[in-house]
């Protein structure tokens, strides 16, 4: 036990105390709002010195103008001399302390002989509270000192209908209480009424005074933002009865124990890492908070929780594929509890997903490209092509579920929480494909891949692969969920496999490269990483030469100022090919042109324009280039692999304080001559379920022990344990292989009865495809193959011949 205690303490110290300077970001004046830092804690968020607060899950506006509701920021207290209204503040310094999660403003007046330090932060334990602390210190003055303050809440919010202001006394302390309700629901079908918000605050005096008899003095202002009056009063009582500052520090320690990745030998890079981890983790809930919120966690938006309060700006607080494909992977390995909460959000909005699919003529669940409170499509009307064609988000969500299952091996969660999600998204893709009689495969037409510069194309290779992933996983999960999927037959899961294997795979054999889509002309410029995503994160099996050709071809035609995540993926691709110089160039490109001084705020634009501020999508991609690229960490079915771990450019050490696999935590320490893995605590008997290999040699696995290697390491779920845990041991997760002709799928392995059933199933699908095609043509969605009705007859004839043989 003492070994574990020592390990835990050492980890915490090592993770957060190596170089506190790298947590501090300083300025002598405030930048514009787009690059001013955001502070958040999973319940609330705000831009420093901004007049708005946003609450998790609270939106206002109908459909495409649904946005995070703006709540007046009664906690926006500022020193008048240093306030955001001052274009040239004097004697003022500003500091973002990421270690403590606080923003500080220091006013030091040499002539006046005093110093005032003001700090503001969202408490991580009392997560409905914003704390303002103003500390006076006398330096040389003998006089009474007065400092002017401002409480800049902006005008009344157009998003709220306010109730009359009240006075509220809690535990002997008096506050002003404002309760309000959002003005408009997102969609009356899924949301009956607006959101309630309540704020408890105090009026801040226009002047704060240090009398001639005092050497220092502290003023404390607590402002609470809640979903209800009951929660608000409970929060105030808890603040009164507890040391909220100490509890905040504990939560920050826990956060950095997880997210405190660091490098040595390169302080500039270390600061980039800390900023990326800080801004990403800030919008996530704490492990423990004073009281559970009445709202579940409603996902991560590209600009985090503190932005999105204006119509048609900063992504309006919506969730995109950014969540599952860019932010989710590092969160999953570092912080699986919050990864699970992100997936849970997608299970809250399934009614809208089912309606969306039906409305578009499909089966199952189709997730909206932009999702907010209800899950209905909330993409603004001025972007009609995106929701019309960019359907890969449905497969992206199912792929994130697959990764969570890889990371945890949690079959109980799979069966109870996401069984229906995986099955229904697979049904969507089965209904989304179009049979091509000429190739005897399934096409996916009228589509847009990640490259948003090209829409209404056929067989976007990224979309086809993610759809096949979804269908293969749907068959696997369906096998595990037979009891809970009432009325669903084995033949339906077999049909998932049959469709998946025969989805078209665009490939140019002459150049050994994958076209981005069927109509793609080589050399055509593209917006961002698309085909190269097949290598990572999709890990689609292909020849190394194909992977290299994809990377080289699309590197030459990708916008140089496109999204930051592109270059993170290119970094990982070059590392997989052992092209270290190219990887280093892409790695530097992935952050240098996207970070904005002085607070290292991520921007979505690489051309110097501000774009959406606090672009944590870019931070998520960057962290993947470290964890999944240089550290070589990959999740696969039944195992976690660390392949050829390397140091980032110009560093002497890369340290990841916590990685999680199957209930086991371990630290990964990479140096110039090898790596070290140190195991910490595990849940239950997790160690007994795992096998450890280091440099291809099996090692005995114990809690609190260290293991060194030079080439690779692997944690595997034991085969006997997998069989013991899984009463459905016959369930198989097939490799994602596509591009087969239907005629080449081996029907001879099927029984005569199965052939008859399959023949009838294919016949029924042929009729359904014809009906859906006619429906789409009537709606003007584009021409669909008129040869689909021949599919059933052709397959029946071939199957009959095979049976006769």
Coordinates of C-alpha atoms in Angstrom, one line a residue, residues 248 418 801:
X248 CA -11.1 24.4 -5.5
X418 CA -25.3 2.5 -26.1
X801 CA -26.7 -21.9 -58.3

